[in-house]
Coordinates of C-alpha atoms in Angstrom, one line a residue:
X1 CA 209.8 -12.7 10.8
X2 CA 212.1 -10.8 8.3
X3 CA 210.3 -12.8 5.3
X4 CA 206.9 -12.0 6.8
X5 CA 207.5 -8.7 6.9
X6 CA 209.3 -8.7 3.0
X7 CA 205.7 -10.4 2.0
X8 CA 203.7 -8.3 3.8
X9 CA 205.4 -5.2 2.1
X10 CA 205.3 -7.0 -1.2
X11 CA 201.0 -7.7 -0.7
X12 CA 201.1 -3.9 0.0
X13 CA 203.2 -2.8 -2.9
X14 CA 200.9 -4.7 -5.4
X15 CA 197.6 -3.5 -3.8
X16 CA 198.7 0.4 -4.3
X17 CA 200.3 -0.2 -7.3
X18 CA 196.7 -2.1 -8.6
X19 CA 195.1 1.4 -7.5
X20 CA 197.4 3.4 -9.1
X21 CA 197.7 1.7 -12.4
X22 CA 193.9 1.6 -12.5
X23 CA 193.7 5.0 -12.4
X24 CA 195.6 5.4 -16.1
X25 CA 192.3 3.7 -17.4
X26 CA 189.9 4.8 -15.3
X27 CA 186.8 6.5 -15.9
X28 CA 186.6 9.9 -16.1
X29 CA 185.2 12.0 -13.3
X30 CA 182.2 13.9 -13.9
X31 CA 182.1 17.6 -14.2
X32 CA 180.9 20.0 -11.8
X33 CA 181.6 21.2 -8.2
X34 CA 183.9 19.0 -7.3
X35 CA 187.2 18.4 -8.8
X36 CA 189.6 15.0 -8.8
X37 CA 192.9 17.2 -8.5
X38 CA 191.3 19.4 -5.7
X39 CA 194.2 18.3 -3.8
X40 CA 196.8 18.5 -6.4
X41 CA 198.5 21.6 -4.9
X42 CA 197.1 21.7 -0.8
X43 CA 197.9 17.9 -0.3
X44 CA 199.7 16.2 -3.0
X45 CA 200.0 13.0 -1.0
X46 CA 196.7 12.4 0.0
X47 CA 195.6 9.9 -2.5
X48 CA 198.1 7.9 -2.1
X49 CA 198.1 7.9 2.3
X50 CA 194.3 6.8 1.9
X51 CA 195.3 3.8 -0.8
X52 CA 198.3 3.0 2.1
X53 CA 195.8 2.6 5.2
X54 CA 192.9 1.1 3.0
X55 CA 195.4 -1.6 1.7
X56 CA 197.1 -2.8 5.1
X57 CA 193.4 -2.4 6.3
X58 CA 192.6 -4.8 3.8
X59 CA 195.4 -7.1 4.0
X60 CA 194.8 -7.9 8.0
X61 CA 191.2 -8.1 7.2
X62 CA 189.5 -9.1 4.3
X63 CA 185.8 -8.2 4.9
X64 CA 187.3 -4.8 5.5
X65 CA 187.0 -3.4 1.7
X66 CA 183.2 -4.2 1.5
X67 CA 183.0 -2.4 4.8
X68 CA 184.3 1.0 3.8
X69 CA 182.6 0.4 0.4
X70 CA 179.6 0.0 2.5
X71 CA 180.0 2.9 4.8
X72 CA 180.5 5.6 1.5
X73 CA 176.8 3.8 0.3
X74 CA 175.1 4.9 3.6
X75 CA 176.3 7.8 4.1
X76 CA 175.5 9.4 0.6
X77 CA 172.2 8.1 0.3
X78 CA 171.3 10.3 3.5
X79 CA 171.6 14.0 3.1
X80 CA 174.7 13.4 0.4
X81 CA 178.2 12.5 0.4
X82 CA 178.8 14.6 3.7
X83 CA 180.6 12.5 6.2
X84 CA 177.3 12.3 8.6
X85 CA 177.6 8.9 9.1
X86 CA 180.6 9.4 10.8
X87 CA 180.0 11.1 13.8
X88 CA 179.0 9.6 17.2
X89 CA 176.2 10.8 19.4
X90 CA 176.9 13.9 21.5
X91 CA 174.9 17.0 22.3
X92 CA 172.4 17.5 19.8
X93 CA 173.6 14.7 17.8
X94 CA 171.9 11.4 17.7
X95 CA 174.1 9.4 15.8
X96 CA 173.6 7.3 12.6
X97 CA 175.5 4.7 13.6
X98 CA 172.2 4.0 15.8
X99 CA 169.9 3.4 12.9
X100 CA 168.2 0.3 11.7
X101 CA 170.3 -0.1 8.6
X102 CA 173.8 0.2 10.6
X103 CA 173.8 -0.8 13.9
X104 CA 175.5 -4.0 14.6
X105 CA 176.9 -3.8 11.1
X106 CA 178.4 -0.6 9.8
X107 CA 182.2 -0.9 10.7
X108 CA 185.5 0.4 9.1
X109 CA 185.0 3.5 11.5
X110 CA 188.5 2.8 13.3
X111 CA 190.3 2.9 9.4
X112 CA 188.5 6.2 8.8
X113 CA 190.3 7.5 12.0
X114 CA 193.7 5.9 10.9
X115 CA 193.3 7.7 7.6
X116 CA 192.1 11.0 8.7
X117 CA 195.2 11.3 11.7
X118 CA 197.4 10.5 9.2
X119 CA 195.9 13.7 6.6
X120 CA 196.0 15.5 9.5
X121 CA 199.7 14.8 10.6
X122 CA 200.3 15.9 6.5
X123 CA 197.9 18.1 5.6
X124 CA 196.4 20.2 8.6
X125 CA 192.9 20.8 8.2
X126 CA 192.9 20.1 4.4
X127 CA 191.2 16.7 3.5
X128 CA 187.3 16.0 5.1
X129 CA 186.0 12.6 6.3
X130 CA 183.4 12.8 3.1
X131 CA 186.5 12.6 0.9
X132 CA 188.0 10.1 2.9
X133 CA 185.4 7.5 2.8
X134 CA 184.8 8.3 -1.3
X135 CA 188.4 7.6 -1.7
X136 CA 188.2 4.3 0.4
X137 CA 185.3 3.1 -1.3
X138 CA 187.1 3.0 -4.3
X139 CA 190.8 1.9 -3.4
X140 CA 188.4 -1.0 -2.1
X141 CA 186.7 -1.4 -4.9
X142 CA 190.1 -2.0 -6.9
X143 CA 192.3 -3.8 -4.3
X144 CA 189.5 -6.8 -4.7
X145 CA 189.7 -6.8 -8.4
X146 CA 187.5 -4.2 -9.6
X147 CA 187.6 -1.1 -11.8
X148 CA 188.7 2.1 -11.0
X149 CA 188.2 5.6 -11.3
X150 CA 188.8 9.2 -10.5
X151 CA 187.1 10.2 -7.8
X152 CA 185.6 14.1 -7.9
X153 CA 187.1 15.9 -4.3
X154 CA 186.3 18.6 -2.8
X155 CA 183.2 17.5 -0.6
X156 CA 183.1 19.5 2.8
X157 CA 182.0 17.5 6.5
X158 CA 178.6 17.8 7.8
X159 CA 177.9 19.4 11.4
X160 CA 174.9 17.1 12.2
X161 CA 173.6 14.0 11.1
X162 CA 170.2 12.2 10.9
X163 CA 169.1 9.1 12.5
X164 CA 165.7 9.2 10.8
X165 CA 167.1 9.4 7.2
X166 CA 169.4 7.0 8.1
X167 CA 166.4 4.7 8.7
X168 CA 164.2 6.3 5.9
X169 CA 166.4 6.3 2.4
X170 CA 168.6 3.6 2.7
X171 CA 167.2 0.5 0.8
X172 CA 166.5 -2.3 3.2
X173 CA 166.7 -5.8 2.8
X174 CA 162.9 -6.7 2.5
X175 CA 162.0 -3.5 0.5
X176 CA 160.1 -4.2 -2.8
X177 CA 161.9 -3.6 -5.7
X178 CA 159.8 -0.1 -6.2
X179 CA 160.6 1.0 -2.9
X180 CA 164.3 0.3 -4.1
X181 CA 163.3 2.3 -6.9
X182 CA 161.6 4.9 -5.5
X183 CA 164.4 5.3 -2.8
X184 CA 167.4 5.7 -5.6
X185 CA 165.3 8.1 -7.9
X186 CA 165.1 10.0 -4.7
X187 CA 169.0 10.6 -4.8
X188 CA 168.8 11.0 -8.9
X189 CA 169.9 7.4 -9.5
X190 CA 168.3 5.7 -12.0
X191 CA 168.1 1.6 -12.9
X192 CA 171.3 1.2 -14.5
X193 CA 173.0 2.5 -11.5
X194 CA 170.7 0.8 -8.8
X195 CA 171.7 -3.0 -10.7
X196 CA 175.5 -1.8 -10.9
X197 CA 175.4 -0.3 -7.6
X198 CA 174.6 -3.5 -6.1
X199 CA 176.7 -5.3 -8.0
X200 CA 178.9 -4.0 -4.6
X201 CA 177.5 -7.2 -2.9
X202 CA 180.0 -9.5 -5.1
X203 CA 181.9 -8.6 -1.8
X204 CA 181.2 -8.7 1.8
X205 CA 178.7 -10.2 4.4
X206 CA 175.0 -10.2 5.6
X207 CA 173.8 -11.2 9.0
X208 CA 171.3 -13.7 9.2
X209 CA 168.6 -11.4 10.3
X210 CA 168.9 -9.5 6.8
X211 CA 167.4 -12.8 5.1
X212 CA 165.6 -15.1 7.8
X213 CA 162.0 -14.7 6.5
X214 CA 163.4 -16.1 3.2
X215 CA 164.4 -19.4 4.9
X216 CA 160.6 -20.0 6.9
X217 CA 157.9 -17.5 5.9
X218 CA 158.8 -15.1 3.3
X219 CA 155.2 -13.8 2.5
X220 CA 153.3 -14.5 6.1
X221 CA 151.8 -17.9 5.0
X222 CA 154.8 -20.3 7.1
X223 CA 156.4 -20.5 3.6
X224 CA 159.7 -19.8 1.7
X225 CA 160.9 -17.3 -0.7
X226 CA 159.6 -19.5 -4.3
X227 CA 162.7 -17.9 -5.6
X228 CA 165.1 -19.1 -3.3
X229 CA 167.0 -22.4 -4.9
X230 CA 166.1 -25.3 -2.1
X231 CA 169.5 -26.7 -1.7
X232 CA 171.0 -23.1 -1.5
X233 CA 168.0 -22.4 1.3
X234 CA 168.8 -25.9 2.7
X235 CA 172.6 -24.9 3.0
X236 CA 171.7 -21.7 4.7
X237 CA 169.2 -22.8 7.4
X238 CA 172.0 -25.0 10.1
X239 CA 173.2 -21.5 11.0
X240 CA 169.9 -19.2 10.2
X241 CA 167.3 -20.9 12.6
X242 CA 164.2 -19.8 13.2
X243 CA 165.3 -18.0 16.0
X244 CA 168.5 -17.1 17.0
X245 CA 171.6 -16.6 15.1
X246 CA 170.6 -13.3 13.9
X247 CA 174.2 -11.8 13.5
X248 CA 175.7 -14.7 12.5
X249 CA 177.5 -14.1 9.1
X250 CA 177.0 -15.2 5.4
X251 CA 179.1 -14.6 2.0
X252 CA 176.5 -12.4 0.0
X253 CA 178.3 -14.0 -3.0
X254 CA 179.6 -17.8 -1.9
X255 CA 181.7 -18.9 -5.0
X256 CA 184.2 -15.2 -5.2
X257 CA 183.7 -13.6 -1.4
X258 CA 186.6 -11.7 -1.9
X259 CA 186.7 -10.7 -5.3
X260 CA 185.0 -8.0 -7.1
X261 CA 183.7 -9.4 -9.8
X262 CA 180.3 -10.5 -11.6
X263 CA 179.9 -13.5 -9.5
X264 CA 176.6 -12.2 -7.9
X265 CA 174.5 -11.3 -11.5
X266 CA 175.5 -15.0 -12.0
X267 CA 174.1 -16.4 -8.9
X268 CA 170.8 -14.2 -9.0
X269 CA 170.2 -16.0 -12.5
X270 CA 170.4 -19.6 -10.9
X271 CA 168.1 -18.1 -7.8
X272 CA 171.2 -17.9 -5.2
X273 CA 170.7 -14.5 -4.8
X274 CA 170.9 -14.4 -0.4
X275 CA 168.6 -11.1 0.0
X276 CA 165.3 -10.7 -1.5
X277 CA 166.4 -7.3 -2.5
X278 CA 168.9 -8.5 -4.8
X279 CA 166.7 -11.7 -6.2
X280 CA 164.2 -9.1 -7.0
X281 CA 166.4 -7.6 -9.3
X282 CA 165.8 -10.4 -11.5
X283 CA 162.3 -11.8 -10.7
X284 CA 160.2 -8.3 -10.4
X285 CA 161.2 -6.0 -13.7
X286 CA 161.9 -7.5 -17.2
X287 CA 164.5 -4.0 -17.0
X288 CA 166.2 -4.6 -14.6
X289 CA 166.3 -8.3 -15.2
X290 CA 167.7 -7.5 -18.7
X291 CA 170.7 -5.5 -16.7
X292 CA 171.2 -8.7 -14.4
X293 CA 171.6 -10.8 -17.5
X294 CA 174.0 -8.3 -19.5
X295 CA 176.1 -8.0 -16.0
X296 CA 176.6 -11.8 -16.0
X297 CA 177.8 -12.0 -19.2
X298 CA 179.9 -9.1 -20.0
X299 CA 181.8 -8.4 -16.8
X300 CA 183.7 -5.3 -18.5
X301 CA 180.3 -3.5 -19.2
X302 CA 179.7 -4.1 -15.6
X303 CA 182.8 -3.1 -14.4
X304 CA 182.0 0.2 -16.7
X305 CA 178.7 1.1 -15.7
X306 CA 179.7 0.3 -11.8
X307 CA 182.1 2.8 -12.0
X308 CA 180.1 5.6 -13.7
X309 CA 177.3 5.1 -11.1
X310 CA 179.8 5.6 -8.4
X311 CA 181.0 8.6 -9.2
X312 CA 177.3 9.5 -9.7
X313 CA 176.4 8.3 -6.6
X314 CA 179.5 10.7 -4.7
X315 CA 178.2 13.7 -6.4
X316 CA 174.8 13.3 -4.6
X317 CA 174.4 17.1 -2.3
X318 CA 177.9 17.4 -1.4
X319 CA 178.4 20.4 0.8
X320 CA 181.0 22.7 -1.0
X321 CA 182.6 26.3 -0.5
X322 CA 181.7 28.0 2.7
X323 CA 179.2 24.8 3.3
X324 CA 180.2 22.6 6.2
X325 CA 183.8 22.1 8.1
X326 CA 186.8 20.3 7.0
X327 CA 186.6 18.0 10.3
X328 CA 190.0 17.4 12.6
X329 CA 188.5 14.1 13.9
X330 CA 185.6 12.5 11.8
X331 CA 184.1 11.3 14.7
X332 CA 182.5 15.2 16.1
X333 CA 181.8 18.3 14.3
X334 CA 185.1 20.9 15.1
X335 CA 183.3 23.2 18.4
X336 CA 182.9 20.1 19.9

């Protein structure tokens, strides 16, 4: 037990310290509202008790990164980086954990809660849920083996949330790759940061709903997605029937699950690519197939760009100054 225990702290050492020493090199934050050392003075420690949680959070379970990753994506692409996604249905609030895009699947909530009691034993008041999940996202980001960077603070909590733009602006699985488009312009993302933003899917898991019409009947005519590979479609189907299955899990990247790296621009060029939205990438737009094929190659410039589109990404509408609460629990607004 006592060697466990002297491993266990040793994992956790190296993870924080891989967050930490990241940051030395990281990519500047950008300018504006928010501020990287907004806690420098009102809650020194906060950085660091985030990294803590997210690395024994990630250390009993692996999926865990790509879910908090996850979780910072869906709640910034509706109504900005404000913590909506967070809170459960009560009064007036119908919850966005209810929506298409993240029920059954959006999870990490019980680490936001860890991390959040734990600002709150330090720091009363002090650090919101929005923070907390922009943080996360990108300790998770590095304690898988990707890049880091300093991530802009000062984002306030939401008081409601929306269930409709939850189901409206968050690209879906079967979109077309101009409704991709169209959906990121809408939050001032470009193509460079919609093809390094989902670069995120080197990581995590999709449920076999997600990609099913790919398997049988991808266009309505009882056939498959043409730009599916046949043995990778014939190694999916045992446990992606026709019907049934439908939350069973796959590896969104199969050869590196668990590493952040540019596994998944690789497999998109060999047509392994497990949702149509990121196939499409490659087969729809000579652009953004030109980013696929420069992601595969040069993991660095990936790394790079992936890094400036988050911090891009968690500068979308954040509510600042007098805007919003500073939460006490993440899961309902502060009268409540």
């Amino acid at each position: 037990m006592a060697g466990e225990a002297a491993t266990r702290r040793g994992l956790m050492a190296t993870a924080l310290a891989a967050v930490f020493f990241s940051l030395s090199s990281a990519i500047p934050a950008a300018s504006g509202q928010l501020d990287p050392h907004f806690y420098d003075h009102s809650c020194p420690q906060a950085q660091q008790i985030v990294a803590s949680i997210v690395g024994k959070a990630h250390y009993k379970d692996p999926r865990m990164a790509a879910s908090l990753l996850r979780l910072h994506f869906h709640d910034c692409f509706v109504k900005g980086c404000d913590a909506s996604l967070l809170l459960d249905s009560s009064g007036s609030i119908v919850s966005e954990k209810r929506s298409n895009p993240n029920r059954d699947s959006a999870r990490g909530f019980e680490v936001i809660d860890e991390i959040k009691a734990a600002l709150e034993a330090a720091c009363p008041g002090t650090v919101s849920c929005a923070d907390i999940l922009a943080l996360a996202a990108r300790d998770s980001t590095v304690m898988t083996g990707g890049p880091g960077w300093m991530v802009p603070l000062g984002r306030r909590d939401s008081r409601g949330a929306s269930v409709q733009g939850s189901n409206n602006d968050i690209p879906a699985p079967n979109n077309t790759l101009p409704t991709i488009i169209t959906k990121f312009k809408l939050q001032g993302l470009d193509i460079v940061d919609l093809v390094a933003l989902l670069g995120s899917h080197t990581i995590g898991d999709s449920r076999c709903t997600s990609f099913r019409q790919r398997l049988y009947n991808q266009t309505g005519n009882g056939v498959p997605d043409r730009t599916l590979d046949v043995s990778y479609a014939a190694a999916l189907r045992p446990r992606c029937p026709r019907s049934g299955g439908d939350q069973n899990l796959f590896f969104l990247d199969p050869v590196t699950p668990f590493k952040f790296d540019n596994q998944y621009y690789k497999n998109l060029l060999v047509y392994r690519g497990l949702l149509s939205s990121d196939e499409v990438l490659l087969t729809d737009s000579p652009a953004t197939a030109e980013l696929v094929k420069l992601y595969a190659a040069n993991q660095d410039i990936f790394f790079q760009h992936f890094a400036q589109s988050m911090v891009k990404m968690g500068n979308i509408s954040p509510l600042t100054g007098g805007n919003g609460e500073i939460r006490k629990h993440c899961r309902r607004v502060n009268h409540n």
